[in-house]
């Protein structure tokens, strides 16, 4: 692990998460880089602004990477995805399909929809997971910043708890 570069890209992912919160949606951000540490794409959760349940940060980053991701998959380039929260099951599968070789996140998601570790531990796609290096929660200070964003999100009117309460 290259700590200085990993930290830099995780800080960029955290900036995307902060932007998502400013857009009144779940504060998750993602950044994809190639093996030469060039930024291929960025993404942030856009579920509420786009009214699209699949507009998660990792999915948006993969979509934004477009042809570069597809070419990288064909030519076996080694891409890393940095994300501010453990990927959900949908994003985990997208990461596998996009042929990422490394995934690093700031905060495990044990109480939400975090699915990367659960799917990996279920031994469903061993061949794919065996090709991916996984790094979880490498920086305590950045982890705390993501926790603070999630805490702020819990009071947002777009949080699912508040949306459901308006239906009662």
mmCIF file with all atom_site columns, C-alpha atoms in Angstrom:
data_model
loop_
_atom_site.group_PDB
_atom_site.id
_atom_site.type_symbol
_atom_site.label_atom_id
_atom_site.label_alt_id
_atom_site.label_comp_id
_atom_site.label_asym_id
_atom_site.label_entity_id
_atom_site.label_seq_id
_atom_site.pdbx_PDB_ins_code
_atom_site.Cartn_x
_atom_site.Cartn_y
_atom_site.Cartn_z
_atom_site.occupancy
_atom_site.B_iso_or_equiv
_atom_site.pdbx_formal_charge
_atom_site.auth_seq_id
_atom_site.auth_comp_id
_atom_site.auth_asym_id
_atom_site.auth_atom_id
_atom_site.pdbx_PDB_model_num
ATOM 1   C CA . UNK A 1 1   ? 0.000   0.000   0.000   1.00 0.00 ? 1   UNK A CA 1
ATOM 2   C CA . UNK A 1 2   ? 1.269   3.445   -0.886  1.00 0.00 ? 2   UNK A CA 1
ATOM 3   C CA . UNK A 1 3   ? -0.028  5.317   2.149   1.00 0.00 ? 3   UNK A CA 1
ATOM 4   C CA . UNK A 1 4   ? 0.456   8.856   0.839   1.00 0.00 ? 4   UNK A CA 1
ATOM 5   C CA . UNK A 1 5   ? -1.341  8.199   -2.449  1.00 0.00 ? 5   UNK A CA 1
ATOM 6   C CA . UNK A 1 6   ? -4.020  6.016   -0.851  1.00 0.00 ? 6   UNK A CA 1
ATOM 7   C CA . UNK A 1 7   ? -4.718  8.753   1.655   1.00 0.00 ? 7   UNK A CA 1
ATOM 8   C CA . UNK A 1 8   ? -4.897  11.378  -1.101  1.00 0.00 ? 8   UNK A CA 1
ATOM 9   C CA . UNK A 1 9   ? -7.414  9.372   -3.148  1.00 0.00 ? 9   UNK A CA 1
ATOM 10  C CA . UNK A 1 10  ? -9.483  8.544   -0.067  1.00 0.00 ? 10  UNK A CA 1
ATOM 11  C CA . UNK A 1 11  ? -9.590  12.250  0.759   1.00 0.00 ? 11  UNK A CA 1
ATOM 12  C CA . UNK A 1 12  ? -10.913 12.875  -2.760  1.00 0.00 ? 12  UNK A CA 1
ATOM 13  C CA . UNK A 1 13  ? -13.568 10.210  -2.196  1.00 0.00 ? 13  UNK A CA 1
ATOM 14  C CA . UNK A 1 14  ? -14.457 11.920  1.072   1.00 0.00 ? 14  UNK A CA 1
ATOM 15  C CA . UNK A 1 15  ? -14.800 15.250  -0.765  1.00 0.00 ? 15  UNK A CA 1
ATOM 16  C CA . UNK A 1 16  ? -17.250 13.559  -3.131  1.00 0.00 ? 16  UNK A CA 1
ATOM 17  C CA . UNK A 1 17  ? -19.154 12.260  -0.086  1.00 0.00 ? 17  UNK A CA 1
ATOM 18  C CA . UNK A 1 18  ? -19.298 15.786  1.331   1.00 0.00 ? 18  UNK A CA 1
ATOM 19  C CA . UNK A 1 19  ? -20.673 17.029  -2.006  1.00 0.00 ? 19  UNK A CA 1
ATOM 20  C CA . UNK A 1 20  ? -23.314 14.303  -1.923  1.00 0.00 ? 20  UNK A CA 1
ATOM 21  C CA . UNK A 1 21  ? -24.456 15.461  1.512   1.00 0.00 ? 21  UNK A CA 1
ATOM 22  C CA . UNK A 1 22  ? -24.689 19.026  0.216   1.00 0.00 ? 22  UNK A CA 1
ATOM 23  C CA . UNK A 1 23  ? -26.999 17.630  -2.479  1.00 0.00 ? 23  UNK A CA 1
ATOM 24  C CA . UNK A 1 24  ? -29.193 16.103  0.256   1.00 0.00 ? 24  UNK A CA 1
ATOM 25  C CA . UNK A 1 25  ? -28.322 12.521  -0.462  1.00 0.00 ? 25  UNK A CA 1
ATOM 26  C CA . UNK A 1 26  ? -26.437 9.712   1.254   1.00 0.00 ? 26  UNK A CA 1
ATOM 27  C CA . UNK A 1 27  ? -22.812 10.883  1.787   1.00 0.00 ? 27  UNK A CA 1
ATOM 28  C CA . UNK A 1 28  ? -20.739 8.370   -0.131  1.00 0.00 ? 28  UNK A CA 1
ATOM 29  C CA . UNK A 1 29  ? -17.967 9.172   -2.611  1.00 0.00 ? 29  UNK A CA 1
ATOM 30  C CA . UNK A 1 30  ? -15.732 7.090   -4.863  1.00 0.00 ? 30  UNK A CA 1
ATOM 31  C CA . UNK A 1 31  ? -12.618 7.594   -7.006  1.00 0.00 ? 31  UNK A CA 1
ATOM 32  C CA . UNK A 1 32  ? -11.122 5.188   -9.554  1.00 0.00 ? 32  UNK A CA 1
ATOM 33  C CA . UNK A 1 33  ? -7.440  5.340   -10.490 1.00 0.00 ? 33  UNK A CA 1
ATOM 34  C CA . UNK A 1 34  ? -5.260  3.350   -12.852 1.00 0.00 ? 34  UNK A CA 1
ATOM 35  C CA . UNK A 1 35  ? -2.023  1.595   -11.976 1.00 0.00 ? 35  UNK A CA 1
ATOM 36  C CA . UNK A 1 36  ? -0.072  4.790   -12.741 1.00 0.00 ? 36  UNK A CA 1
ATOM 37  C CA . UNK A 1 37  ? -2.238  6.683   -10.211 1.00 0.00 ? 37  UNK A CA 1
ATOM 38  C CA . UNK A 1 38  ? -4.096  8.671   -12.860 1.00 0.00 ? 38  UNK A CA 1
ATOM 39  C CA . UNK A 1 39  ? -7.642  9.506   -11.866 1.00 0.00 ? 39  UNK A CA 1
ATOM 40  C CA . UNK A 1 40  ? -9.985  7.735   -14.266 1.00 0.00 ? 40  UNK A CA 1
ATOM 41  C CA . UNK A 1 41  ? -13.241 8.931   -12.717 1.00 0.00 ? 41  UNK A CA 1
ATOM 42  C CA . UNK A 1 42  ? -15.075 10.090  -9.626  1.00 0.00 ? 42  UNK A CA 1
ATOM 43  C CA . UNK A 1 43  ? -18.572 9.587   -8.369  1.00 0.00 ? 43  UNK A CA 1
ATOM 44  C CA . UNK A 1 44  ? -20.826 10.384  -5.461  1.00 0.00 ? 44  UNK A CA 1
ATOM 45  C CA . UNK A 1 45  ? -24.163 9.089   -4.354  1.00 0.00 ? 45  UNK A CA 1
ATOM 46  C CA . UNK A 1 46  ? -26.862 10.787  -6.421  1.00 0.00 ? 46  UNK A CA 1
ATOM 47  C CA . UNK A 1 47  ? -29.906 8.710   -5.491  1.00 0.00 ? 47  UNK A CA 1
ATOM 48  C CA . UNK A 1 48  ? -32.070 11.667  -4.457  1.00 0.00 ? 48  UNK A CA 1
ATOM 49  C CA . UNK A 1 49  ? -30.919 14.290  -6.992  1.00 0.00 ? 49  UNK A CA 1
ATOM 50  C CA . UNK A 1 50  ? -31.419 11.791  -9.861  1.00 0.00 ? 50  UNK A CA 1
ATOM 51  C CA . UNK A 1 51  ? -34.364 9.931   -8.302  1.00 0.00 ? 51  UNK A CA 1
ATOM 52  C CA . UNK A 1 52  ? -32.479 6.735   -9.161  1.00 0.00 ? 52  UNK A CA 1
ATOM 53  C CA . UNK A 1 53  ? -32.072 3.986   -6.567  1.00 0.00 ? 53  UNK A CA 1
ATOM 54  C CA . UNK A 1 54  ? -29.008 2.661   -8.424  1.00 0.00 ? 54  UNK A CA 1
ATOM 55  C CA . UNK A 1 55  ? -27.117 5.989   -8.444  1.00 0.00 ? 55  UNK A CA 1
ATOM 56  C CA . UNK A 1 56  ? -24.588 4.907   -5.812  1.00 0.00 ? 56  UNK A CA 1
ATOM 57  C CA . UNK A 1 57  ? -21.116 6.458   -5.707  1.00 0.00 ? 57  UNK A CA 1
ATOM 58  C CA . UNK A 1 58  ? -19.278 3.366   -6.952  1.00 0.00 ? 58  UNK A CA 1
ATOM 59  C CA . UNK A 1 59  ? -21.769 2.817   -9.792  1.00 0.00 ? 59  UNK A CA 1
ATOM 60  C CA . UNK A 1 60  ? -21.513 6.477   -10.832 1.00 0.00 ? 60  UNK A CA 1
ATOM 61  C CA . UNK A 1 61  ? -17.692 6.299   -10.768 1.00 0.00 ? 61  UNK A CA 1
ATOM 62  C CA . UNK A 1 62  ? -17.725 3.144   -12.922 1.00 0.00 ? 62  UNK A CA 1
ATOM 63  C CA . UNK A 1 63  ? -20.208 4.747   -15.342 1.00 0.00 ? 63  UNK A CA 1
ATOM 64  C CA . UNK A 1 64  ? -18.149 7.942   -15.462 1.00 0.00 ? 64  UNK A CA 1
ATOM 65  C CA . UNK A 1 65  ? -15.079 5.858   -16.288 1.00 0.00 ? 65  UNK A CA 1
ATOM 66  C CA . UNK A 1 66  ? -16.923 4.564   -19.371 1.00 0.00 ? 66  UNK A CA 1
ATOM 67  C CA . UNK A 1 67  ? -14.562 3.568   -22.175 1.00 0.00 ? 67  UNK A CA 1
ATOM 68  C CA . UNK A 1 68  ? -11.473 3.639   -19.930 1.00 0.00 ? 68  UNK A CA 1
ATOM 69  C CA . UNK A 1 69  ? -13.019 1.053   -17.586 1.00 0.00 ? 69  UNK A CA 1
ATOM 70  C CA . UNK A 1 70  ? -14.120 -1.127  -20.488 1.00 0.00 ? 70  UNK A CA 1
ATOM 71  C CA . UNK A 1 71  ? -10.719 -0.886  -22.182 1.00 0.00 ? 71  UNK A CA 1
ATOM 72  C CA . UNK A 1 72  ? -9.014  -1.591  -18.864 1.00 0.00 ? 72  UNK A CA 1
ATOM 73  C CA . UNK A 1 73  ? -11.115 -4.693  -18.404 1.00 0.00 ? 73  UNK A CA 1
ATOM 74  C CA . UNK A 1 74  ? -10.153 -5.955  -21.867 1.00 0.00 ? 74  UNK A CA 1
ATOM 75  C CA . UNK A 1 75  ? -6.449  -5.124  -21.484 1.00 0.00 ? 75  UNK A CA 1
ATOM 76  C CA . UNK A 1 76  ? -6.302  -6.317  -17.862 1.00 0.00 ? 76  UNK A CA 1
ATOM 77  C CA . UNK A 1 77  ? -5.255  -2.960  -16.458 1.00 0.00 ? 77  UNK A CA 1
ATOM 78  C CA . UNK A 1 78  ? -5.194  -2.727  -12.703 1.00 0.00 ? 78  UNK A CA 1
ATOM 79  C CA . UNK A 1 79  ? -7.683  -0.190  -11.436 1.00 0.00 ? 79  UNK A CA 1
ATOM 80  C CA . UNK A 1 80  ? -8.252  0.728   -7.808  1.00 0.00 ? 80  UNK A CA 1
ATOM 81  C CA . UNK A 1 81  ? -11.528 2.037   -6.470  1.00 0.00 ? 81  UNK A CA 1
ATOM 82  C CA . UNK A 1 82  ? -11.439 4.182   -3.350  1.00 0.00 ? 82  UNK A CA 1
ATOM 83  C CA . UNK A 1 83  ? -14.731 4.660   -1.560  1.00 0.00 ? 83  UNK A CA 1
ATOM 84  C CA . UNK A 1 84  ? -15.791 6.309   1.639   1.00 0.00 ? 84  UNK A CA 1
ATOM 85  C CA . UNK A 1 85  ? -18.009 3.413   2.803   1.00 0.00 ? 85  UNK A CA 1
ATOM 86  C CA . UNK A 1 86  ? -17.935 -0.347  2.350   1.00 0.00 ? 86  UNK A CA 1
ATOM 87  C CA . UNK A 1 87  ? -19.687 -1.116  -0.941  1.00 0.00 ? 87  UNK A CA 1
ATOM 88  C CA . UNK A 1 88  ? -23.233 -2.505  -0.869  1.00 0.00 ? 88  UNK A CA 1
ATOM 89  C CA . UNK A 1 89  ? -24.068 -5.789  -2.649  1.00 0.00 ? 89  UNK A CA 1
ATOM 90  C CA . UNK A 1 90  ? -25.007 -4.008  -5.899  1.00 0.00 ? 90  UNK A CA 1
ATOM 91  C CA . UNK A 1 91  ? -21.793 -1.978  -5.932  1.00 0.00 ? 91  UNK A CA 1
ATOM 92  C CA . UNK A 1 92  ? -19.726 -5.012  -4.952  1.00 0.00 ? 92  UNK A CA 1
ATOM 93  C CA . UNK A 1 93  ? -20.970 -6.901  -7.978  1.00 0.00 ? 93  UNK A CA 1
ATOM 94  C CA . UNK A 1 94  ? -20.319 -3.879  -10.216 1.00 0.00 ? 94  UNK A CA 1
ATOM 95  C CA . UNK A 1 95  ? -16.762 -3.711  -8.850  1.00 0.00 ? 95  UNK A CA 1
ATOM 96  C CA . UNK A 1 96  ? -16.303 -7.386  -9.739  1.00 0.00 ? 96  UNK A CA 1
ATOM 97  C CA . UNK A 1 97  ? -17.784 -6.892  -13.237 1.00 0.00 ? 97  UNK A CA 1
ATOM 98  C CA . UNK A 1 98  ? -15.617 -3.816  -13.847 1.00 0.00 ? 98  UNK A CA 1
ATOM 99  C CA . UNK A 1 99  ? -12.584 -5.945  -12.998 1.00 0.00 ? 99  UNK A CA 1
ATOM 100 C CA . UNK A 1 100 ? -11.177 -3.678  -10.293 1.00 0.00 ? 100 UNK A CA 1
ATOM 101 C CA . UNK A 1 101 ? -8.007  -5.106  -8.778  1.00 0.00 ? 101 UNK A CA 1
ATOM 102 C CA . UNK A 1 102 ? -8.078  -3.230  -5.498  1.00 0.00 ? 102 UNK A CA 1
ATOM 103 C CA . UNK A 1 103 ? -10.817 -1.752  -3.340  1.00 0.00 ? 103 UNK A CA 1
ATOM 104 C CA . UNK A 1 104 ? -10.141 0.499   -0.365  1.00 0.00 ? 104 UNK A CA 1
ATOM 105 C CA . UNK A 1 105 ? -12.802 2.022   1.864   1.00 0.00 ? 105 UNK A CA 1
ATOM 106 C CA . UNK A 1 106 ? -12.803 4.320   4.879   1.00 0.00 ? 106 UNK A CA 1
ATOM 107 C CA . UNK A 1 107 ? -15.579 2.820   6.979   1.00 0.00 ? 107 UNK A CA 1
ATOM 108 C CA . UNK A 1 108 ? -17.056 -0.663  7.327   1.00 0.00 ? 108 UNK A CA 1
ATOM 109 C CA . UNK A 1 109 ? -20.836 -0.718  7.032   1.00 0.00 ? 109 UNK A CA 1
ATOM 110 C CA . UNK A 1 110 ? -21.883 -3.317  9.571   1.00 0.00 ? 110 UNK A CA 1
ATOM 111 C CA . UNK A 1 111 ? -25.318 -1.891  10.309  1.00 0.00 ? 111 UNK A CA 1
ATOM 112 C CA . UNK A 1 112 ? -26.345 -0.730  6.838   1.00 0.00 ? 112 UNK A CA 1
ATOM 113 C CA . UNK A 1 113 ? -26.148 -2.378  3.456   1.00 0.00 ? 113 UNK A CA 1
ATOM 114 C CA . UNK A 1 114 ? -22.397 -3.008  3.452   1.00 0.00 ? 114 UNK A CA 1
ATOM 115 C CA . UNK A 1 115 ? -22.024 -6.160  1.448   1.00 0.00 ? 115 UNK A CA 1
ATOM 116 C CA . UNK A 1 116 ? -18.491 -6.494  0.152   1.00 0.00 ? 116 UNK A CA 1
ATOM 117 C CA . UNK A 1 117 ? -17.190 -8.557  3.067   1.00 0.00 ? 117 UNK A CA 1
ATOM 118 C CA . UNK A 1 118 ? -20.417 -10.570 3.351   1.00 0.00 ? 118 UNK A CA 1
ATOM 119 C CA . UNK A 1 119 ? -20.399 -11.542 -0.312  1.00 0.00 ? 119 UNK A CA 1
ATOM 120 C CA . UNK A 1 120 ? -16.677 -12.296 -0.226  1.00 0.00 ? 120 UNK A CA 1
ATOM 121 C CA . UNK A 1 121 ? -17.135 -14.459 2.882   1.00 0.00 ? 121 UNK A CA 1
ATOM 122 C CA . UNK A 1 122 ? -19.999 -16.357 1.224   1.00 0.00 ? 122 UNK A CA 1
ATOM 123 C CA . UNK A 1 123 ? -17.461 -17.770 -1.254  1.00 0.00 ? 123 UNK A CA 1
ATOM 124 C CA . UNK A 1 124 ? -19.774 -17.065 -4.188  1.00 0.00 ? 124 UNK A CA 1
ATOM 125 C CA . UNK A 1 125 ? -17.254 -15.505 -6.538  1.00 0.00 ? 125 UNK A CA 1
ATOM 126 C CA . UNK A 1 126 ? -13.970 -16.784 -5.147  1.00 0.00 ? 126 UNK A CA 1
ATOM 127 C CA . UNK A 1 127 ? -12.132 -16.575 -8.450  1.00 0.00 ? 127 UNK A CA 1
ATOM 128 C CA . UNK A 1 128 ? -13.000 -12.892 -8.825  1.00 0.00 ? 128 UNK A CA 1
ATOM 129 C CA . UNK A 1 129 ? -12.403 -11.968 -5.186  1.00 0.00 ? 129 UNK A CA 1
ATOM 130 C CA . UNK A 1 130 ? -9.043  -13.765 -5.214  1.00 0.00 ? 130 UNK A CA 1
ATOM 131 C CA . UNK A 1 131 ? -7.866  -11.228 -7.815  1.00 0.00 ? 131 UNK A CA 1
ATOM 132 C CA . UNK A 1 132 ? -8.805  -8.191  -5.730  1.00 0.00 ? 132 UNK A CA 1
ATOM 133 C CA . UNK A 1 133 ? -6.840  -6.711  -2.878  1.00 0.00 ? 133 UNK A CA 1
ATOM 134 C CA . UNK A 1 134 ? -9.167  -5.402  -0.160  1.00 0.00 ? 134 UNK A CA 1
ATOM 135 C CA . UNK A 1 135 ? -8.183  -2.714  2.362   1.00 0.00 ? 135 UNK A CA 1
ATOM 136 C CA . UNK A 1 136 ? -10.692 -1.616  4.978   1.00 0.00 ? 136 UNK A CA 1
ATOM 137 C CA . UNK A 1 137 ? -10.529 1.389   7.301   1.00 0.00 ? 137 UNK A CA 1
ATOM 138 C CA . UNK A 1 138 ? -6.849  2.330   6.804   1.00 0.00 ? 138 UNK A CA 1
ATOM 139 C CA . UNK A 1 139 ? -7.059  5.816   8.375   1.00 0.00 ? 139 UNK A CA 1
ATOM 140 C CA . UNK A 1 140 ? -8.741  6.474   11.687  1.00 0.00 ? 140 UNK A CA 1
ATOM 141 C CA . UNK A 1 141 ? -9.087  10.240  11.141  1.00 0.00 ? 141 UNK A CA 1
ATOM 142 C CA . UNK A 1 142 ? -10.704 9.832   7.713   1.00 0.00 ? 142 UNK A CA 1
ATOM 143 C CA . UNK A 1 143 ? -12.939 7.096   9.099   1.00 0.00 ? 143 UNK A CA 1
ATOM 144 C CA . UNK A 1 144 ? -14.162 9.542   11.754  1.00 0.00 ? 144 UNK A CA 1
ATOM 145 C CA . UNK A 1 145 ? -14.890 12.158  9.090   1.00 0.00 ? 145 UNK A CA 1
ATOM 146 C CA . UNK A 1 146 ? -17.045 9.641   7.210   1.00 0.00 ? 146 UNK A CA 1
ATOM 147 C CA . UNK A 1 147 ? -18.824 8.772   10.464  1.00 0.00 ? 147 UNK A CA 1
ATOM 148 C CA . UNK A 1 148 ? -19.522 12.484  10.999  1.00 0.00 ? 148 UNK A CA 1
ATOM 149 C CA . UNK A 1 149 ? -21.019 12.747  7.515   1.00 0.00 ? 149 UNK A CA 1
ATOM 150 C CA . UNK A 1 150 ? -23.264 9.771   8.230   1.00 0.00 ? 150 UNK A CA 1
ATOM 151 C CA . UNK A 1 151 ? -24.308 11.345  11.515  1.00 0.00 ? 151 UNK A CA 1
ATOM 152 C CA . UNK A 1 152 ? -25.269 14.551  9.691   1.00 0.00 ? 152 UNK A CA 1
ATOM 153 C CA . UNK A 1 153 ? -27.127 12.463  7.124   1.00 0.00 ? 153 UNK A CA 1
ATOM 154 C CA . UNK A 1 154 ? -29.251 10.866  9.846   1.00 0.00 ? 154 UNK A CA 1
ATOM 155 C CA . UNK A 1 155 ? -30.953 14.248  10.422  1.00 0.00 ? 155 UNK A CA 1
ATOM 156 C CA . UNK A 1 156 ? -31.500 14.976  6.710   1.00 0.00 ? 156 UNK A CA 1
ATOM 157 C CA . UNK A 1 157 ? -35.145 15.047  5.553   1.00 0.00 ? 157 UNK A CA 1
ATOM 158 C CA . UNK A 1 158 ? -34.225 12.699  2.661   1.00 0.00 ? 158 UNK A CA 1
ATOM 159 C CA . UNK A 1 159 ? -33.026 10.002  5.072   1.00 0.00 ? 159 UNK A CA 1
ATOM 160 C CA . UNK A 1 160 ? -35.279 6.974   4.633   1.00 0.00 ? 160 UNK A CA 1
ATOM 161 C CA . UNK A 1 161 ? -36.449 7.065   8.258   1.00 0.00 ? 161 UNK A CA 1
ATOM 162 C CA . UNK A 1 162 ? -37.748 10.607  7.806   1.00 0.00 ? 162 UNK A CA 1
ATOM 163 C CA . UNK A 1 163 ? -39.275 9.843   4.405   1.00 0.00 ? 163 UNK A CA 1
ATOM 164 C CA . UNK A 1 164 ? -41.164 6.880   5.865   1.00 0.00 ? 164 UNK A CA 1
ATOM 165 C CA . UNK A 1 165 ? -42.384 8.996   8.771   1.00 0.00 ? 165 UNK A CA 1
ATOM 166 C CA . UNK A 1 166 ? -43.963 11.459  6.345   1.00 0.00 ? 166 UNK A CA 1
ATOM 167 C CA . UNK A 1 167 ? -46.039 8.587   4.921   1.00 0.00 ? 167 UNK A CA 1
ATOM 168 C CA . UNK A 1 168 ? -47.595 7.735   8.279   1.00 0.00 ? 168 UNK A CA 1
#
